[in-house]
Amino acid sequence: MLRKKHFYTLHTFVCKAVFTTVLSLCLQSIFAQPSKPVFEIITAAEGLSHNKVQCILQDHQGYIWFGTVYGLNRYDGYTFRTFENTPGDTASLANNNIVSLFQDSKHIIWIGSSTGLSSYNPVTNKFTNYNFPLLQGYVYDFFEDADRTLWLAGSNGLFSLDQYRRQITRHPTDNNGRENIQGIVPDQQNKNILWLSTETGFRKYNMQSGKTVSYPVGVTAFEDISKEITHNIIQTPDGNLWMSTTNNGIYKLDVNSGQVSGKVISGPAGNAKTATCLSLSSDSTLWVGSEGLYRYNYRKDLFTYVNPLQEENPNAATRVRSIQADKNGILWVGTERGIAIYDPKLYGFTTAKAEYPFTLQSANTIIEDKTGNFWVGNYVGLGTVDITSGIYTNRNNLIGQGVAIYTGVRAPDGSIWFGADNGLIHLFSHNNEWKTEKFAIDGQRKIQVRALAFYNNEIWTGTNGAGLYVFDCINKSFTPFKTVAPDAKNAASLSIAAITVLSADSLLIGTKGKGVLLVLRNAKKVQKIEFVKQQEISAIDNAIINAIYEDKKKHLWIGTDGGGLWKTDATLNNFFNYSIKNGLQSTSISQITEDDKGQVWLNTSLGLEVIDPDHNRFVHYSAKDGLSINQQDYLVKKSNGDLVRVDFNGLHTFHSSTINLNKEVPPVYITQMQVMDKTIHVYQDTVIHLRYGENYISFTYVALNFTQSFKNRYAYMLDGLDKKWVEAGDRRFATYANIAPGTYTFHVKAANNNGIWNEGGAKITFIISQPWWNTWWFYTVVILSIVAIVYIIFQAKLRQKVKAIEVRNTISRDLHDEVGSTLSSIGFLSSMALNDAEEANSRIVSTLTTINESSTRMLDAMNDIIWNIQPKNDTVQNIIARMVAFASDLLESRKINLHLQTGKSLENLHLGITERHNFYMIFKEAINNLAKYSQATEAWINMDYTDGYLTLEIKDNGKGFDPGHIRDGGNGLRNMKSRAEKIGAYYRLETEANTGTTVVVQLKPSKD
C-alpha cells in the first residue's frame, strides 16, 4: 500500500518575500524583460519534503515532480503531495533518496534512487519496486527507445529493461563492463545511437551492434561527489555534445571532428570547477548548474551568472542540483536550499520605496511637466517626486502653507493647472523659474475644485457641491454653467468628480450621487444618462462616478464606486458592464488610463487591473504582488509610456511596452472525489459507481497554471442538479449533500491568471444506485410475483368454476335422466289411465287429471331448472331464445300478437346462475299473468343493455287492473318483486283499469 500522502498548503507561498536577482543585459534580452527578473523560492516551509532537490520532471498532465534526498514530491502550483518510504510497506517508495525521474510513453513515472529502481502508475496510484541484483546502486538517467525498451544509466553501467517480461540486461560499454555512467541521451540523427557520459568521458553506444566508441576527456570526470551529478550530458541543436564534471567544468565533443575540449565556467567569484547538471530549454539556452546558475551561450562561448537565491556573497552561492524548463517556458531550478522559479510571463515592474510614504500616499494628483518633473498635489499642498528613487520635495513655497490640492491637468503649453480649495492654481515656468498664480471662483466662500478638463483655452471646472464652471484662460475669469428650468437648481449643487469633453458643445460629467450627466452647452441642458436601466445591477452602486476616460478608439470608460466598469461610445446608447463575474477583482474604480498598446489600466481598491479590450483578457496586480490595497493611492502615466502606481508600499513602475500576457490555456484536472468518509483517486474522465446512501460527495480540482496560480479562477456544474455554472473564484473544491439516486456528471473549468478559460475542462460521471426496493430487478420480482399470485388465484377460481360446471352438468343430467324420466312416466301412465277410465267413474278421472297436470307442471319446472343450471345457457342470447320460445307459444295460443325488440349490446353479456334463474322466472310470471288475465291483443317485449344495466320491459294493451284489489293476495306479483330484490334488480309495475300493464326490471349483472 502507498504511504499516506501528505498535503501541504502554500498559503505562505504567495506572501513569501520574493528574491530578486540582477541579470546581465544578455540575460535580459533572452527573457525579453527590461526589468530585473524575479525568482520565487519554495522551501520545506511550504511543504517540500526536503530542501535539497536533485531532479525535476514535468509529467504529461503538467504536474511538476521533485526528487529530493528525502522523498518524492508532486506540485500543482498550490500544494505538494509527498511520497516517502514506509518501513515494512513493500508497496511504498523503495528509497527516499531520489536522484532521477523519467516518464515513459505509457505515462509510467520511473524513479531512480540510491538503491535501485521504482515506478509509479498515476492511474492506479501505486508504486512498483524492482529488485534486480544486476542493478544495485544508483540509477542516474533514463531513455526510452522506439520499441519502448527502457534504458538506464547507473553506477554499475548501462542497462535495458523489458517492461513486459520484467527482465533487465546489462550492456558492457568498456572492458570491465561495470562502468559508472552518469547520463544518457539519444543521437539526433541516428536512432540506434546512444551517447553516454562516463568517468573517462564521452561514449558512443550502438544499440543494435553493442559496439562502443570512446572520447576521453583526459581527466577523471566524476570524483568524490559523483553521486551529486545527474543528467550531465546534452546534445545541442548543432549536434555537438556537452557533459559536466566534478572538478573541471564542462566538456564539449565536436561530433564531426571527434575532438573534445574543456570550458571553464567563469563567474563573479572566479572560475567554477564543479558542474552538477545540464539542461537545454526550448530557446536552445544551455543552462549549467554549479555554485549558482549559469546561462551558457555556446555559440559565443559566454557564461552569464545567475544567483537564484540572491546570496550576498557569490563565494557562498547555493549549489544547483537540477534544472528543468517546463512546457510554458517557466524555469525550475533545484538547489540545496529549495526550488527557485523564474517565470518570464510574469509582468516585470520595479518598486522604489518612498522617502515620505505618507505624503505620497495621500496624493490626489500627480502631473508630469514638459521637463520630466512630477508634481504632486495632496491635502498638505504641493511637492515634487523623483519617480525612480521615491524622494519627495516639498514645494509649498510656491502656493503657501495650508492649501489643499485635489486635482490637476496639463495644458497644451506645458503648464499645469491644479484644482484647489477655492479655485485654480496655475503653475508655469518663467525664465527657468517656477511661478504660480491663483484664481478664486468665489471671494465670499470656499469652493473645492475636484475635476478639471482643458479644451480650447477653456477649463471646465467641476466643484464639490457648487456645480460646474467654465474658466476662460485668456480673460482669466470664471463663468458658472447655468441651465434652463427645471434643471437650474440641481445643476448648481452638483458634486463633480470627473469631466470628459466630447465636443465644443457637449461633455460628460461624473458626479457623486447623481451618476453620469451629459452637458449640452448651447442648449443649456443637463441630461442624465440611464446606463443601468436594462442591466441587472443596482442603480445605487452606479450613482457615484469616480472616473470617465475616452480612449484612442473613442470608447468611453466609466469607473464607479461599487458598480464596476462601464464601456460605451459617443452615441451613449449601448453600455457594457465589467464586474467581478467578467474578471475584475474589484468593482470600486478610482482611475482609468490607457497604455501605448491600447490596454486599459484601472486603479482600484484592491490593486491594478489591466484589460485587453480586444481579447477580453485581464491582468491583476494586488497585495500578493506587493501593492498596497484599501488605502489611498494614485496611478500616473509617464511620457515614455510607463505607468507608475504610488501607494504606501512605494512607487511601482510598470513597463507597459513589455507586458507579456499568459495566453496558455490551463489544463484542468479533478484530483480527488470524497464520498462520505471514502477517498477515491481520480486520474482521468471515468465513471464511478456508488451505493445508495453514498450521497455526500465533494470534489477537489486544480488548474495547472503555474504563473501566479493564486489568480486562477474556477467554475463548476453538476449535470442533473445545477442549472448553471457555479462561479467558485479561487476555491478548488465543491461539495454536494443529499444527492438523489441517479446518474450525474461533474464538470469543472478554469481560467489562468489572465482570464484565459479552458472551456473544455474536466469531468467525471458517477452513478448512485437506487435503493433495493426501487431497482428494476425488485420491480421485476414484484411484478412476476403479482402475476404468479394472480395466475394461481385465476387457476384456483377456474378449477372451482370448472368443477361447478361439472357439478351443474351432472345435476342437470341426473335430473333429466332420473327425475325427468320418472315424471314423464307418471304423466304418460296417468294419461293412459285417464283414457281407459270409464266416464262414470268421475272421481277417478278427476284424480288422474290432477296427477297429470301436476306432473306436467313439475316436468316444466324441472326442465326450467335443468336448463338454468346448464353452463351453456349462461349467455343472455340463450336466455332470450328460451324467453321468446316460451312467450311465443303461450301468447300465440291466446291470440296475442308479440312484438320483440333486443339490443345488439346483449350479444356478449353473461348472467350468473342465480341472476339468470330469477330474471327468467320474473319474465315467465309476467308472461303467464299477461296471457291469463290481460285480455290483450298486443304484447311488447323490449330488452337492452345500456350504461351497465340490463333492462327488461313487458307491456300489453289489455284491461289492466287495480293492484289494490287483486284476488288471492297477488302471490305472483309478490314473487316477481321478491325475486327482483333477491338479485338486486329494480322492479316497477305500472297499471290501472283499462290502460294496460307495464312491467320493468333493471338488473346490473355481477362480474362473476
Coordinates of N, CA, C and O in Angstrom, one line a residue, residues 832-912:
M832 N -102.7 -42.6 -19.9 CA -103.2 -43.8 -20.3 C -104.4 -44.3 -19.4 O -105.4 -44.7 -19.9
A833 N -104.1 -44.1 -18.1 CA -105.2 -44.5 -17.2 C -106.4 -43.6 -17.4 O -107.6 -44.1 -17.3
L834 N -106.2 -42.4 -17.7 CA -107.3 -41.5 -17.9 C -108.2 -41.9 -19.1 O -109.4 -41.8 -19.1
N835 N -107.5 -42.3 -20.1 CA -108.2 -42.7 -21.4 C -109.0 -44.0 -21.1 O -110.0 -44.2 -21.8
D836 N -108.4 -44.9 -20.3 CA -109.1 -46.1 -20.0 C -110.2 -46.1 -19.0 O -111.1 -47.0 -18.9
A837 N -110.2 -45.0 -18.3 CA -111.3 -44.9 -17.2 C -112.6 -44.7 -17.8 O -112.8 -44.1 -18.8
E838 N -113.6 -45.2 -17.2 CA -114.9 -45.0 -17.6 C -115.4 -43.7 -17.2 O -115.0 -43.1 -16.2
E839 N -116.3 -43.1 -18.0 CA -116.7 -41.8 -17.8 C -117.6 -41.8 -16.5 O -117.6 -40.7 -15.8
A840 N -118.1 -42.9 -16.1 CA -118.9 -42.9 -14.9 C -118.1 -42.7 -13.6 O -118.7 -42.2 -12.6
N841 N -117.0 -43.2 -13.7 CA -116.2 -43.0 -12.5 C -115.5 -41.7 -12.5 O -114.3 -41.5 -12.8
S842 N -116.2 -40.6 -12.2 CA -115.7 -39.2 -12.3 C -114.7 -38.9 -11.3 O -113.8 -38.1 -11.5
R843 N -114.7 -39.7 -10.1 CA -113.7 -39.4 -9.1 C -112.4 -39.8 -9.6 O -111.4 -39.1 -9.4
I844 N -112.3 -41.0 -10.2 CA -111.0 -41.5 -10.7 C -110.5 -40.5 -11.8 O -109.3 -40.2 -11.8
V845 N -111.4 -40.1 -12.6 CA -111.0 -39.1 -13.7 C -110.4 -37.9 -13.1 O -109.4 -37.3 -13.6
S846 N -111.1 -37.4 -12.2 CA -110.6 -36.1 -11.5 C -109.2 -36.3 -10.9 O -108.3 -35.5 -11.1
T847 N -109.1 -37.4 -10.3 CA -107.8 -37.7 -9.6 C -106.7 -37.8 -10.6 O -105.6 -37.3 -10.5
L848 N -107.0 -38.6 -11.6 CA -106.0 -38.8 -12.7 C -105.6 -37.5 -13.4 O -104.5 -37.2 -13.8
T849 N -106.6 -36.7 -13.6 CA -106.4 -35.3 -14.3 C -105.5 -34.5 -13.4 O -104.6 -33.8 -13.9
T850 N -105.7 -34.5 -12.1 CA -104.9 -33.7 -11.2 C -103.4 -34.2 -11.2 O -102.5 -33.4 -11.3
I851 N -103.3 -35.6 -11.2 CA -102.0 -36.2 -11.3 C -101.3 -35.8 -12.6 O -100.1 -35.4 -12.6
N852 N -102.0 -35.8 -13.7 CA -101.4 -35.5 -15.0 C -101.0 -34.1 -15.0 O -99.8 -33.7 -15.5
E853 N -101.8 -33.2 -14.6 CA -101.5 -31.7 -14.6 C -100.3 -31.4 -13.7 O -99.4 -30.6 -14.0
S854 N -100.3 -32.0 -12.5 CA -99.2 -31.8 -11.6 C -97.9 -32.3 -12.1 O -96.8 -31.6 -12.0
S855 N -97.9 -33.5 -12.7 CA -96.7 -34.0 -13.2 C -96.2 -33.2 -14.4 O -95.0 -33.0 -14.6
T856 N -97.2 -32.6 -15.2 CA -96.8 -31.7 -16.3 C -96.1 -30.5 -15.8 O -95.1 -30.0 -16.3
R857 N -96.7 -29.9 -14.7 CA -96.1 -28.7 -14.2 C -94.7 -29.0 -13.6 O -93.8 -28.2 -13.7
M858 N -94.7 -30.1 -12.9 CA -93.4 -30.4 -12.3 C -92.3 -30.7 -13.4 O -91.2 -30.3 -13.3
L859 N -92.8 -31.3 -14.5 CA -91.8 -31.5 -15.6 C -91.4 -30.2 -16.2 O -90.2 -30.0 -16.5
D860 N -92.3 -29.3 -16.4 CA -91.9 -27.9 -16.9 C -91.0 -27.2 -16.0 O -90.0 -26.6 -16.4
A861 N -91.3 -27.3 -14.7 CA -90.4 -26.7 -13.7 C -89.1 -27.3 -13.7 O -88.0 -26.7 -13.6
M862 N -89.1 -28.7 -13.8 CA -87.8 -29.4 -13.8 C -87.0 -29.0 -15.0 O -85.8 -28.9 -15.0
N863 N -87.7 -28.9 -16.2 CA -87.0 -28.5 -17.4 C -86.4 -27.1 -17.2 O -85.3 -26.8 -17.7
D864 N -87.1 -26.2 -16.6 CA -86.6 -24.9 -16.3 C -85.3 -25.0 -15.5 O -84.3 -24.3 -15.7
I865 N -85.4 -25.8 -14.4 CA -84.2 -25.9 -13.5 C -83.0 -26.5 -14.3 O -81.9 -26.0 -14.2
I866 N -83.3 -27.6 -15.0 CA -82.2 -28.2 -15.8 C -81.6 -27.2 -16.8 O -80.4 -27.1 -16.9
W867 N -82.5 -26.5 -17.5 CA -82.0 -25.5 -18.4 C -81.2 -24.4 -17.7 O -80.1 -24.0 -18.2
N868 N -81.6 -24.0 -16.6 CA -80.9 -22.9 -15.9 C -79.5 -23.3 -15.4 O -78.6 -22.5 -15.4
I869 N -79.4 -24.5 -14.9 CA -78.1 -24.9 -14.3 C -77.1 -25.3 -15.4 O -75.9 -25.5 -15.0
Q870 N -77.5 -25.5 -16.6 CA -76.6 -25.9 -17.6 C -75.7 -24.7 -18.0 O -76.2 -23.6 -18.3
P871 N -74.3 -24.8 -17.9 CA -73.4 -23.7 -18.2 C -73.5 -23.1 -19.6 O -73.3 -21.9 -19.7
K872 N -73.9 -23.9 -20.5 CA -74.0 -23.4 -21.9 C -75.1 -22.3 -22.1 O -75.1 -21.6 -23.0
N873 N -76.0 -22.2 -21.0 CA -77.1 -21.3 -21.1 C -76.8 -20.0 -20.4 O -77.8 -19.2 -20.1
D874 N -75.5 -19.7 -20.0 CA -75.2 -18.5 -19.2 C -75.3 -17.3 -20.0 O -75.5 -16.2 -19.5
T875 N -75.3 -17.3 -21.3 CA -75.3 -16.1 -22.1 C -76.7 -15.6 -22.2 O -77.7 -16.4 -22.2
V876 N -76.8 -14.3 -22.3 CA -78.2 -13.6 -22.4 C -78.8 -14.0 -23.7 O -80.1 -14.1 -23.8
Q877 N -78.0 -14.3 -24.8 CA -78.6 -14.7 -26.1 C -79.4 -16.0 -25.9 O -80.5 -16.1 -26.4
N878 N -78.9 -17.0 -25.1 CA -79.6 -18.2 -24.9 C -80.9 -18.0 -24.0 O -81.9 -18.6 -24.2
I879 N -80.7 -17.0 -23.1 CA -81.9 -16.7 -22.2 C -83.0 -16.1 -23.1 O -84.2 -16.5 -23.0
I880 N -82.6 -15.2 -24.0 CA -83.6 -14.6 -24.9 C -84.3 -15.6 -25.8 O -85.5 -15.6 -26.0
A881 N -83.5 -16.5 -26.3 CA -84.1 -17.6 -27.1 C -85.1 -18.4 -26.4 O -86.2 -18.7 -26.9
R882 N -84.8 -18.7 -25.1 CA -85.8 -19.5 -24.3 C -87.0 -18.7 -24.0 O -88.2 -19.1 -24.0
M883 N -86.7 -17.4 -23.6 CA -87.8 -16.5 -23.3 C -88.8 -16.3 -24.5 O -90.0 -16.3 -24.4
V884 N -88.2 -16.1 -25.7 CA -89.0 -15.9 -26.9 C -89.9 -17.2 -27.2 O -91.1 -17.1 -27.5
A885 N -89.2 -18.3 -27.0 CA -89.9 -19.6 -27.3 C -91.1 -19.7 -26.4 O -92.2 -20.1 -26.8
F886 N -90.9 -19.4 -25.1 CA -91.9 -19.6 -24.1 C -93.1 -18.6 -24.4 O -94.3 -18.9 -24.4
A887 N -92.7 -17.3 -24.6 CA -93.7 -16.3 -24.8 C -94.5 -16.5 -26.1 O -95.7 -16.3 -26.2
S888 N -93.8 -16.9 -27.2 CA -94.5 -17.1 -28.5 C -95.6 -18.2 -28.3 O -96.7 -18.1 -28.8
D889 N -95.1 -19.4 -27.8 CA -96.1 -20.5 -27.7 C -97.3 -20.1 -26.8 O -98.5 -20.3 -27.2
L890 N -97.1 -19.4 -25.7 CA -98.2 -19.1 -24.8 C -99.1 -18.0 -25.4 O -100.3 -18.1 -25.3
L891 N -98.5 -16.9 -25.9 CA -99.3 -15.8 -26.3 C -100.0 -16.1 -27.6 O -101.1 -15.7 -27.9
E892 N -99.3 -17.0 -28.5 CA -100.0 -17.3 -29.7 C -101.3 -18.1 -29.4 O -102.3 -18.0 -30.1
S893 N -101.2 -19.0 -28.4 CA -102.4 -19.7 -28.0 C -103.5 -18.9 -27.5 O -104.7 -19.3 -27.6
R894 N -103.2 -17.6 -27.1 CA -104.2 -16.7 -26.6 C -104.5 -15.6 -27.6 O -105.2 -14.6 -27.3
K895 N -104.1 -15.8 -28.9 CA -104.4 -14.9 -29.9 C -103.8 -13.5 -29.6 O -104.4 -12.5 -30.0
I896 N -102.7 -13.4 -29.0 CA -102.0 -12.2 -28.7 C -100.8 -12.0 -29.6 O -99.9 -12.9 -29.6
N897 N -100.7 -10.9 -30.3 CA -99.6 -10.6 -31.1 C -98.4 -10.2 -30.3 O -98.5 -9.3 -29.5
L898 N -97.2 -10.8 -30.6 CA -96.0 -10.5 -29.8 C -95.1 -9.6 -30.7 O -94.8 -9.9 -31.8
H899 N -94.6 -8.5 -30.0 CA -93.6 -7.6 -30.7 C -92.3 -7.7 -29.8 O -92.3 -7.3 -28.6
L900 N -91.2 -8.1 -30.4 CA -90.0 -8.3 -29.6 C -88.9 -7.4 -30.2 O -88.7 -7.3 -31.4
Q901 N -88.2 -6.7 -29.3 CA -87.0 -5.9 -29.7 C -85.9 -6.0 -28.7 O -86.1 -5.9 -27.5
T902 N -84.7 -6.4 -29.2 CA -83.5 -6.6 -28.4 C -82.3 -5.8 -28.9 O -82.2 -5.6 -30.1
G903 N -81.5 -5.3 -28.0 CA -80.3 -4.5 -28.5 C -79.1 -5.4 -28.8 O -78.9 -6.5 -28.3
K904 N -78.2 -4.8 -29.7 CA -77.0 -5.5 -30.1 C -76.0 -5.7 -28.9 O -75.2 -6.6 -29.0
S905 N -76.1 -4.8 -28.0 CA -75.1 -4.9 -26.8 C -75.4 -6.1 -26.0 O -74.6 -6.4 -25.0
L906 N -76.4 -6.9 -26.2 CA -76.7 -8.1 -25.4 C -75.9 -9.3 -25.9 O -76.0 -10.4 -25.2
E907 N -75.2 -9.2 -27.0 CA -74.7 -10.4 -27.6 C -73.7 -11.1 -26.7 O -73.7 -12.3 -26.7
N908 N -72.8 -10.4 -26.1 CA -71.7 -11.0 -25.3 C -72.0 -10.9 -23.8 O -71.0 -11.1 -23.0
L909 N -73.2 -10.6 -23.4 CA -73.5 -10.5 -22.0 C -73.8 -11.8 -21.3 O -74.4 -12.7 -21.9
H910 N -73.2 -12.0 -20.1 CA -73.4 -13.2 -19.3 C -74.1 -12.9 -18.0 O -73.9 -11.8 -17.4
L911 N -74.9 -13.9 -17.6 CA -75.6 -13.7 -16.2 C -75.2 -15.0 -15.4 O -75.1 -16.1 -15.9
G912 N -75.1 -14.7 -14.1 CA -74.8 -15.8 -13.2 C -76.1 -16.7 -13.1 O -77.2 -16.3 -13.4

